């Protein structure tokens, strides 16, 4: 993978770390992280790939879709809950941005 970067990139990295080490609300942190991710996405050689720009969205802004065909057995739901509690989110919930909310496209049960 290689860790050699230019001194300019190291300076940028240090500035970003310093900015995020300051005390600020979770909302401000999320906004700043998402903004930086969008800026990096604009210049990314993988900008055409949908997974190039993963953004954090608050759970209360996400709405379940009403066309989910999947039914989950109680035992599977219990295992998923345990997995999320132990490992956190290892796969993102995929959403589409609507006017006033985000609509779940994939990952309904991880919500």
PDB file of C-alpha atoms in Angstrom:
ATOM      1  CA  UNK A   1       0.000   0.000   0.000  1.00  0.00           C
ATOM      2  CA  UNK A   2       2.872   2.374   0.660  1.00  0.00           C
ATOM      3  CA  UNK A   3       2.857   5.166   3.190  1.00  0.00           C
ATOM      4  CA  UNK A   4       5.140   7.620   1.465  1.00  0.00           C
ATOM      5  CA  UNK A   5       3.406  10.957   0.951  1.00  0.00           C
ATOM      6  CA  UNK A   6       4.660  14.421   0.139  1.00  0.00           C
ATOM      7  CA  UNK A   7       5.444  16.932   2.893  1.00  0.00           C
ATOM      8  CA  UNK A   8       2.464  18.993   1.692  1.00  0.00           C
ATOM      9  CA  UNK A   9       0.108  16.069   2.321  1.00  0.00           C
ATOM     10  CA  UNK A  10       1.623  15.609   5.785  1.00  0.00           C
ATOM     11  CA  UNK A  11       0.968  19.307   6.540  1.00  0.00           C
ATOM     12  CA  UNK A  12      -2.654  18.967   5.383  1.00  0.00           C
ATOM     13  CA  UNK A  13      -3.071  15.832   7.498  1.00  0.00           C
ATOM     14  CA  UNK A  14      -1.690  17.604  10.555  1.00  0.00           C
ATOM     15  CA  UNK A  15      -4.049  20.563  10.032  1.00  0.00           C
ATOM     16  CA  UNK A  16      -7.041  18.219   9.718  1.00  0.00           C
ATOM     17  CA  UNK A  17      -6.056  16.363  12.890  1.00  0.00           C
ATOM     18  CA  UNK A  18      -5.642  19.658  14.759  1.00  0.00           C
ATOM     19  CA  UNK A  19      -9.036  20.886  13.580  1.00  0.00           C
ATOM     20  CA  UNK A  20     -10.809  17.718  14.707  1.00  0.00           C
ATOM     21  CA  UNK A  21      -8.982  17.603  18.050  1.00  0.00           C
ATOM     22  CA  UNK A  22     -10.817  20.791  19.043  1.00  0.00           C
ATOM     23  CA  UNK A  23     -13.944  20.469  21.151  1.00  0.00           C
ATOM     24  CA  UNK A  24     -17.036  20.683  18.948  1.00  0.00           C
ATOM     25  CA  UNK A  25     -20.489  19.166  18.731  1.00  0.00           C
ATOM     26  CA  UNK A  26     -21.083  15.829  17.046  1.00  0.00           C
ATOM     27  CA  UNK A  27     -23.220  17.607  14.439  1.00  0.00           C
ATOM     28  CA  UNK A  28     -20.413  20.050  13.542  1.00  0.00           C
ATOM     29  CA  UNK A  29     -17.930  17.163  13.360  1.00  0.00           C
ATOM     30  CA  UNK A  30     -20.210  15.204  11.025  1.00  0.00           C
ATOM     31  CA  UNK A  31     -20.772  18.262   8.814  1.00  0.00           C
ATOM     32  CA  UNK A  32     -17.037  18.931   8.573  1.00  0.00           C
ATOM     33  CA  UNK A  33     -16.172  15.274   7.874  1.00  0.00           C
ATOM     34  CA  UNK A  34     -18.860  15.009   5.202  1.00  0.00           C
ATOM     35  CA  UNK A  35     -17.682  18.251   3.594  1.00  0.00           C
ATOM     36  CA  UNK A  36     -14.087  17.020   3.431  1.00  0.00           C
ATOM     37  CA  UNK A  37     -15.232  13.677   2.021  1.00  0.00           C
ATOM     38  CA  UNK A  38     -17.177  15.507  -0.714  1.00  0.00           C
ATOM     39  CA  UNK A  39     -14.145  17.647  -1.567  1.00  0.00           C
ATOM     40  CA  UNK A  40     -11.956  14.533  -1.822  1.00  0.00           C
ATOM     41  CA  UNK A  41     -14.657  12.832  -3.897  1.00  0.00           C
ATOM     42  CA  UNK A  42     -14.589  15.710  -6.419  1.00  0.00           C
ATOM     43  CA  UNK A  43     -10.921  15.046  -7.179  1.00  0.00           C
ATOM     44  CA  UNK A  44     -10.896  11.283  -6.686  1.00  0.00           C
ATOM     45  CA  UNK A  45      -9.882   9.029  -9.573  1.00  0.00           C
ATOM     46  CA  UNK A  46     -12.786   6.812  -8.413  1.00  0.00           C
ATOM     47  CA  UNK A  47     -15.419   9.585  -8.369  1.00  0.00           C
ATOM     48  CA  UNK A  48     -17.652   7.589 -10.725  1.00  0.00           C
ATOM     49  CA  UNK A  49     -17.902   4.768  -8.181  1.00  0.00           C
ATOM     50  CA  UNK A  50     -20.822   5.087  -5.734  1.00  0.00           C
ATOM     51  CA  UNK A  51     -18.763   3.851  -2.784  1.00  0.00           C
ATOM     52  CA  UNK A  52     -16.158   6.569  -3.274  1.00  0.00           C
ATOM     53  CA  UNK A  53     -18.084   9.034  -1.121  1.00  0.00           C
ATOM     54  CA  UNK A  54     -19.588   7.503   2.014  1.00  0.00           C
ATOM     55  CA  UNK A  55     -21.227  10.157   4.194  1.00  0.00           C
ATOM     56  CA  UNK A  56     -22.431  10.039   7.784  1.00  0.00           C
ATOM     57  CA  UNK A  57     -26.171  10.633   8.195  1.00  0.00           C
ATOM     58  CA  UNK A  58     -28.012  10.822  11.515  1.00  0.00           C
ATOM     59  CA  UNK A  59     -30.382   7.896  12.064  1.00  0.00           C
ATOM     60  CA  UNK A  60     -33.367  10.179  12.658  1.00  0.00           C
ATOM     61  CA  UNK A  61     -32.988  11.524   9.096  1.00  0.00           C
ATOM     62  CA  UNK A  62     -33.392   8.037   7.592  1.00  0.00           C
ATOM     63  CA  UNK A  63     -36.800   6.662   6.646  1.00  0.00           C
ATOM     64  CA  UNK A  64     -37.509   3.010   5.877  1.00  0.00           C
ATOM     65  CA  UNK A  65     -38.891   2.284   2.443  1.00  0.00           C
ATOM     66  CA  UNK A  66     -42.308   0.671   2.165  1.00  0.00           C
ATOM     67  CA  UNK A  67     -41.334  -1.801  -0.545  1.00  0.00           C
ATOM     68  CA  UNK A  68     -38.801  -3.954   1.315  1.00  0.00           C
ATOM     69  CA  UNK A  69     -39.484  -7.563   0.247  1.00  0.00           C
ATOM     70  CA  UNK A  70     -37.133  -9.124   2.813  1.00  0.00           C
ATOM     71  CA  UNK A  71     -38.492 -10.770   5.917  1.00  0.00           C
ATOM     72  CA  UNK A  72     -36.045 -11.549   8.676  1.00  0.00           C
ATOM     73  CA  UNK A  73     -36.498 -14.476  11.048  1.00  0.00           C
ATOM     74  CA  UNK A  74     -36.306 -13.543  14.756  1.00  0.00           C
ATOM     75  CA  UNK A  75     -33.136 -15.616  15.216  1.00  0.00           C
ATOM     76  CA  UNK A  76     -31.427 -13.795  12.316  1.00  0.00           C
ATOM     77  CA  UNK A  77     -32.533 -10.448  13.711  1.00  0.00           C
ATOM     78  CA  UNK A  78     -31.045 -11.377  17.100  1.00  0.00           C
ATOM     79  CA  UNK A  79     -27.729 -12.350  15.462  1.00  0.00           C
ATOM     80  CA  UNK A  80     -27.654  -9.092  13.500  1.00  0.00           C
ATOM     81  CA  UNK A  81     -28.294  -7.112  16.696  1.00  0.00           C
ATOM     82  CA  UNK A  82     -25.456  -8.927  18.484  1.00  0.00           C
ATOM     83  CA  UNK A  83     -23.140  -8.345  15.524  1.00  0.00           C
ATOM     84  CA  UNK A  84     -23.932  -4.613  15.441  1.00  0.00           C
ATOM     85  CA  UNK A  85     -23.384  -4.320  19.195  1.00  0.00           C
ATOM     86  CA  UNK A  86     -20.074  -6.196  19.040  1.00  0.00           C
ATOM     87  CA  UNK A  87     -18.561  -4.954  15.772  1.00  0.00           C
ATOM     88  CA  UNK A  88     -20.534  -1.817  14.934  1.00  0.00           C
ATOM     89  CA  UNK A  89     -21.497  -1.068  11.355  1.00  0.00           C
ATOM     90  CA  UNK A  90     -19.242  -3.033   9.023  1.00  0.00           C
ATOM     91  CA  UNK A  91     -21.378  -2.239   5.971  1.00  0.00           C
ATOM     92  CA  UNK A  92     -23.139   1.053   5.347  1.00  0.00           C
ATOM     93  CA  UNK A  93     -26.865   1.491   4.963  1.00  0.00           C
ATOM     94  CA  UNK A  94     -27.427   2.660   1.391  1.00  0.00           C
ATOM     95  CA  UNK A  95     -29.880   5.542   1.064  1.00  0.00           C
ATOM     96  CA  UNK A  96     -31.142   7.925  -1.575  1.00  0.00           C
ATOM     97  CA  UNK A  97     -31.428  11.586  -0.712  1.00  0.00           C
ATOM     98  CA  UNK A  98     -35.021  12.804  -0.818  1.00  0.00           C
ATOM     99  CA  UNK A  99     -36.338  16.325  -0.223  1.00  0.00           C
ATOM    100  CA  UNK A 100     -36.619  16.166   3.572  1.00  0.00           C
ATOM    101  CA  UNK A 101     -35.039  12.828   4.479  1.00  0.00           C
ATOM    102  CA  UNK A 102     -32.970   9.873   3.300  1.00  0.00           C
ATOM    103  CA  UNK A 103     -34.787   6.755   2.050  1.00  0.00           C
ATOM    104  CA  UNK A 104     -33.299   3.302   2.704  1.00  0.00           C
ATOM    105  CA  UNK A 105     -32.323   1.512  -0.506  1.00  0.00           C
ATOM    106  CA  UNK A 106     -30.292  -1.322   1.036  1.00  0.00           C
ATOM    107  CA  UNK A 107     -29.527  -2.380   4.592  1.00  0.00           C
ATOM    108  CA  UNK A 108     -33.019  -1.870   6.018  1.00  0.00           C
ATOM    109  CA  UNK A 109     -32.464  -4.320   8.882  1.00  0.00           C
ATOM    110  CA  UNK A 110     -29.211  -2.626   9.991  1.00  0.00           C
ATOM    111  CA  UNK A 111     -31.152   0.541  10.720  1.00  0.00           C
TER     112      UNK A 111
END
